[in-house]
Amino acid sequence: MWFVFALGSAVFAALTSILAKIGIEGVNSTLATAIRTAVVLAMSWGMVFLTGTQGGVKDIGPRSWLFLILSGLATGASWLCYYYALQIGDASKVVPVDKLSVVITLALAFLILHEPVTSKNLIGCGLIAAGTLFMVL
């Protein structure tokens, strides 16, 4: 089931890039990011209330709060960079570079989370990096 949701994430991420590139025309990238973030915030809290999980807020421990906040800051920084890059660059070049996050995530998963590195992971990362360079150069 995780694969279906991951595939959905990829489809919606692709739509995000195309819709953002169209919508950002003539709009400051920081303002566009704030508008997008407000929509995501409303949608997220809507789902929390729709599923009745709002009571779980009180059960979140300090360590989880810290890392969720840090993750939110990283997301915000990513979106600000992404929208500015989309505003000044071609979507067909910005998006592949953005997807280098896959390679960086696997490296960080190995270094920080101590997840195993396999030859399949290394080959896949190499192909993603090579493909990104091929697409943008």
PDB file of N, CA and C in Angstrom, residues 86-133:
ATOM      1  N   LEU A  86      12.024  28.033  -9.590  1.00  0.00           N
ATOM      2  CA  LEU A  86      10.998  27.874 -10.620  1.00  0.00           C
ATOM      3  C   LEU A  86      10.674  29.198 -11.298  1.00  0.00           C
ATOM      4  N   GLN A  87      10.685  30.268 -10.512  1.00  0.00           N
ATOM      5  CA  GLN A  87      10.362  31.576 -11.072  1.00  0.00           C
ATOM      6  C   GLN A  87      11.415  32.029 -12.077  1.00  0.00           C
ATOM      7  N   ILE A  88      12.669  31.745 -11.796  1.00  0.00           N
ATOM      8  CA  ILE A  88      13.739  32.260 -12.662  1.00  0.00           C
ATOM      9  C   ILE A  88      14.284  31.211 -13.633  1.00  0.00           C
ATOM     10  N   GLY A  89      13.885  29.955 -13.470  1.00  0.00           N
ATOM     11  CA  GLY A  89      14.409  28.893 -14.336  1.00  0.00           C
ATOM     12  C   GLY A  89      13.311  28.099 -15.001  1.00  0.00           C
ATOM     13  N   ASP A  90      13.719  27.220 -15.891  1.00  0.00           N
ATOM     14  CA  ASP A  90      12.774  26.322 -16.576  1.00  0.00           C
ATOM     15  C   ASP A  90      12.387  25.172 -15.657  1.00  0.00           C
ATOM     16  N   ALA A  91      11.102  24.849 -15.622  1.00  0.00           N
ATOM     17  CA  ALA A  91      10.634  23.725 -14.801  1.00  0.00           C
ATOM     18  C   ALA A  91      11.352  22.437 -15.187  1.00  0.00           C
ATOM     19  N   SER A  92      11.629  22.278 -16.472  1.00  0.00           N
ATOM     20  CA  SER A  92      12.280  21.056 -16.952  1.00  0.00           C
ATOM     21  C   SER A  92      13.721  20.918 -16.451  1.00  0.00           C
ATOM     22  N   LYS A  93      14.297  22.001 -15.934  1.00  0.00           N
ATOM     23  CA  LYS A  93      15.641  21.930 -15.350  1.00  0.00           C
ATOM     24  C   LYS A  93      15.601  22.009 -13.832  1.00  0.00           C
ATOM     25  N   VAL A  94      14.690  22.803 -13.298  1.00  0.00           N
ATOM     26  CA  VAL A  94      14.591  22.964 -11.842  1.00  0.00           C
ATOM     27  C   VAL A  94      14.167  21.650 -11.186  1.00  0.00           C
ATOM     28  N   VAL A  95      13.160  21.002 -11.745  1.00  0.00           N
ATOM     29  CA  VAL A  95      12.597  19.798 -11.124  1.00  0.00           C
ATOM     30  C   VAL A  95      13.625  18.666 -11.031  1.00  0.00           C
ATOM     31  N   PRO A  96      14.383  18.359 -12.081  1.00  0.00           N
ATOM     32  CA  PRO A  96      15.380  17.291 -11.922  1.00  0.00           C
ATOM     33  C   PRO A  96      16.424  17.589 -10.847  1.00  0.00           C
ATOM     34  N   VAL A  97      16.856  18.846 -10.757  1.00  0.00           N
ATOM     35  CA  VAL A  97      17.829  19.196  -9.712  1.00  0.00           C
ATOM     36  C   VAL A  97      17.189  19.024  -8.331  1.00  0.00           C
ATOM     37  N   ASP A  98      15.935  19.455  -8.210  1.00  0.00           N
ATOM     38  CA  ASP A  98      15.210  19.283  -6.948  1.00  0.00           C
ATOM     39  C   ASP A  98      15.145  17.812  -6.555  1.00  0.00           C
ATOM     40  N   LYS A  99      15.017  16.941  -7.522  1.00  0.00           N
ATOM     41  CA  LYS A  99      14.900  15.509  -7.233  1.00  0.00           C
ATOM     42  C   LYS A  99      16.227  14.877  -6.825  1.00  0.00           C
ATOM     43  N   LEU A 100      17.304  15.650  -6.860  1.00  0.00           N
ATOM     44  CA  LEU A 100      18.553  15.161  -6.265  1.00  0.00           C
ATOM     45  C   LEU A 100      18.368  14.944  -4.767  1.00  0.00           C
ATOM     46  N   SER A 101      17.249  15.439  -4.238  1.00  0.00           N
ATOM     47  CA  SER A 101      16.932  15.200  -2.832  1.00  0.00           C
ATOM     48  C   SER A 101      16.880  13.702  -2.537  1.00  0.00           C
ATOM     49  N   VAL A 102      16.568  12.896  -3.535  1.00  0.00           N
ATOM     50  CA  VAL A 102      16.560  11.435  -3.353  1.00  0.00           C
ATOM     51  C   VAL A 102      17.965  10.967  -2.995  1.00  0.00           C
ATOM     52  N   VAL A 103      18.953  11.430  -3.727  1.00  0.00           N
ATOM     53  CA  VAL A 103      20.341  11.041  -3.482  1.00  0.00           C
ATOM     54  C   VAL A 103      20.799  11.550  -2.117  1.00  0.00           C
ATOM     55  N   ILE A 104      20.483  12.800  -1.821  1.00  0.00           N
ATOM     56  CA  ILE A 104      20.881  13.398  -0.545  1.00  0.00           C
ATOM     57  C   ILE A 104      20.184  12.687   0.613  1.00  0.00           C
ATOM     58  N   THR A 105      18.910  12.352   0.442  1.00  0.00           N
ATOM     59  CA  THR A 105      18.170  11.634   1.491  1.00  0.00           C
ATOM     60  C   THR A 105      18.800  10.281   1.775  1.00  0.00           C
ATOM     61  N   LEU A 106      19.166   9.547   0.735  1.00  0.00           N
ATOM     62  CA  LEU A 106      19.782   8.236   0.951  1.00  0.00           C
ATOM     63  C   LEU A 106      21.117   8.369   1.675  1.00  0.00           C
ATOM     64  N   ALA A 107      21.900   9.392   1.328  1.00  0.00           N
ATOM     65  CA  ALA A 107      23.179   9.613   2.016  1.00  0.00           C
ATOM     66  C   ALA A 107      22.946   9.958   3.488  1.00  0.00           C
ATOM     67  N   LEU A 108      21.969  10.834   3.751  1.00  0.00           N
ATOM     68  CA  LEU A 108      21.671  11.210   5.130  1.00  0.00           C
ATOM     69  C   LEU A 108      21.065  10.043   5.919  1.00  0.00           C
ATOM     70  N   ALA A 109      20.274   9.218   5.246  1.00  0.00           N
ATOM     71  CA  ALA A 109      19.705   8.035   5.906  1.00  0.00           C
ATOM     72  C   ALA A 109      20.817   7.088   6.349  1.00  0.00           C
ATOM     73  N   PHE A 110      21.857   6.990   5.541  1.00  0.00           N
ATOM     74  CA  PHE A 110      22.996   6.159   5.890  1.00  0.00           C
ATOM     75  C   PHE A 110      23.782   6.774   7.052  1.00  0.00           C
ATOM     76  N   LEU A 111      24.067   8.082   6.951  1.00  0.00           N
ATOM     77  CA  LEU A 111      24.899   8.751   7.955  1.00  0.00           C
ATOM     78  C   LEU A 111      24.182   8.976   9.283  1.00  0.00           C
ATOM     79  N   ILE A 112      22.940   9.412   9.231  1.00  0.00           N
ATOM     80  CA  ILE A 112      22.235   9.804  10.453  1.00  0.00           C
ATOM     81  C   ILE A 112      21.382   8.667  11.014  1.00  0.00           C
ATOM     82  N   LEU A 113      20.642   7.987  10.144  1.00  0.00           N
ATOM     83  CA  LEU A 113      19.725   6.936  10.602  1.00  0.00           C
ATOM     84  C   LEU A 113      20.373   5.554  10.618  1.00  0.00           C
ATOM     85  N   HIS A 114      21.594   5.470  10.092  1.00  0.00           N
ATOM     86  CA  HIS A 114      22.345   4.215  10.035  1.00  0.00           C
ATOM     87  C   HIS A 114      21.601   3.119   9.269  1.00  0.00           C
ATOM     88  N   GLU A 115      20.892   3.535   8.217  1.00  0.00           N
ATOM     89  CA  GLU A 115      20.236   2.567   7.344  1.00  0.00           C
ATOM     90  C   GLU A 115      21.296   1.905   6.470  1.00  0.00           C
ATOM     91  N   PRO A 116      21.065   0.682   6.068  1.00  0.00           N
ATOM     92  CA  PRO A 116      22.076  -0.023   5.275  1.00  0.00           C
ATOM     93  C   PRO A 116      22.222   0.563   3.867  1.00  0.00           C
ATOM     94  N   VAL A 117      23.447   0.521   3.380  1.00  0.00           N
ATOM     95  CA  VAL A 117      23.719   0.930   2.000  1.00  0.00           C
ATOM     96  C   VAL A 117      23.903  -0.343   1.190  1.00  0.00           C
ATOM     97  N   THR A 118      23.154  -0.440   0.118  1.00  0.00           N
ATOM     98  CA  THR A 118      23.270  -1.619  -0.737  1.00  0.00           C
ATOM     99  C   THR A 118      23.836  -1.205  -2.088  1.00  0.00           C
ATOM    100  N   SER A 119      24.314  -2.168  -2.823  1.00  0.00           N
ATOM    101  CA  SER A 119      24.821  -1.859  -4.160  1.00  0.00           C
ATOM    102  C   SER A 119      23.686  -1.330  -5.034  1.00  0.00           C
ATOM    103  N   LYS A 120      22.480  -1.828  -4.819  1.00  0.00           N
ATOM    104  CA  LYS A 120      21.321  -1.349  -5.574  1.00  0.00           C
ATOM    105  C   LYS A 120      21.081   0.138  -5.283  1.00  0.00           C
ATOM    106  N   ASN A 121      21.169   0.534  -4.005  1.00  0.00           N
ATOM    107  CA  ASN A 121      21.013   1.949  -3.643  1.00  0.00           C
ATOM    108  C   ASN A 121      22.084   2.818  -4.301  1.00  0.00           C
ATOM    109  N   LEU A 122      23.322   2.348  -4.239  1.00  0.00           N
ATOM    110  CA  LEU A 122      24.430   3.116  -4.806  1.00  0.00           C
ATOM    111  C   LEU A 122      24.284   3.282  -6.316  1.00  0.00           C
ATOM    112  N   ILE A 123      23.910   2.206  -6.985  1.00  0.00           N
ATOM    113  CA  ILE A 123      23.717   2.277  -8.437  1.00  0.00           C
ATOM    114  C   ILE A 123      22.557   3.212  -8.766  1.00  0.00           C
ATOM    115  N   GLY A 124      21.456   3.082  -8.030  1.00  0.00           N
ATOM    116  CA  GLY A 124      20.302   3.952  -8.241  1.00  0.00           C
ATOM    117  C   GLY A 124      20.646   5.415  -8.033  1.00  0.00           C
ATOM    118  N   CYS A 125      21.381   5.715  -6.960  1.00  0.00           N
ATOM    119  CA  CYS A 125      21.794   7.099  -6.695  1.00  0.00           C
ATOM    120  C   CYS A 125      22.692   7.619  -7.815  1.00  0.00           C
ATOM    121  N   GLY A 126      23.593   6.783  -8.248  1.00  0.00           N
ATOM    122  CA  GLY A 126      24.476   7.179  -9.350  1.00  0.00           C
ATOM    123  C   GLY A 126      23.699   7.480 -10.619  1.00  0.00           C
ATOM    124  N   LEU A 127      22.708   6.650 -10.906  1.00  0.00           N
ATOM    125  CA  LEU A 127      21.880   6.863 -12.101  1.00  0.00           C
ATOM    126  C   LEU A 127      21.046   8.141 -11.983  1.00  0.00           C
ATOM    127  N   ILE A 128      20.502   8.389 -10.788  1.00  0.00           N
ATOM    128  CA  ILE A 128      19.719   9.622 -10.583  1.00  0.00           C
ATOM    129  C   ILE A 128      20.619  10.842 -10.768  1.00  0.00           C
ATOM    130  N   ALA A 129      21.801  10.812 -10.160  1.00  0.00           N
ATOM    131  CA  ALA A 129      22.730  11.934 -10.285  1.00  0.00           C
ATOM    132  C   ALA A 129      23.158  12.131 -11.737  1.00  0.00           C
ATOM    133  N   ALA A 130      23.491  11.039 -12.412  1.00  0.00           N
ATOM    134  CA  ALA A 130      23.897  11.133 -13.823  1.00  0.00           C
ATOM    135  C   ALA A 130      22.738  11.631 -14.680  1.00  0.00           C
ATOM    136  N   GLY A 131      21.544  11.124 -14.427  1.00  0.00           N
ATOM    137  CA  GLY A 131      20.370  11.565 -15.177  1.00  0.00           C
ATOM    138  C   GLY A 131      20.080  13.041 -14.971  1.00  0.00           C
ATOM    139  N   THR A 132      20.253  13.503 -13.746  1.00  0.00           N
ATOM    140  CA  THR A 132      20.038  14.932 -13.462  1.00  0.00           C
ATOM    141  C   THR A 132      21.036  15.774 -14.242  1.00  0.00           C
ATOM    142  N   LEU A 133      22.307  15.391 -14.193  1.00  0.00           N
ATOM    143  CA  LEU A 133      23.324  16.142 -14.934  1.00  0.00           C
ATOM    144  C   LEU A 133      23.018  16.126 -16.438  1.00  0.00           C
TER     145      LEU A 133
END
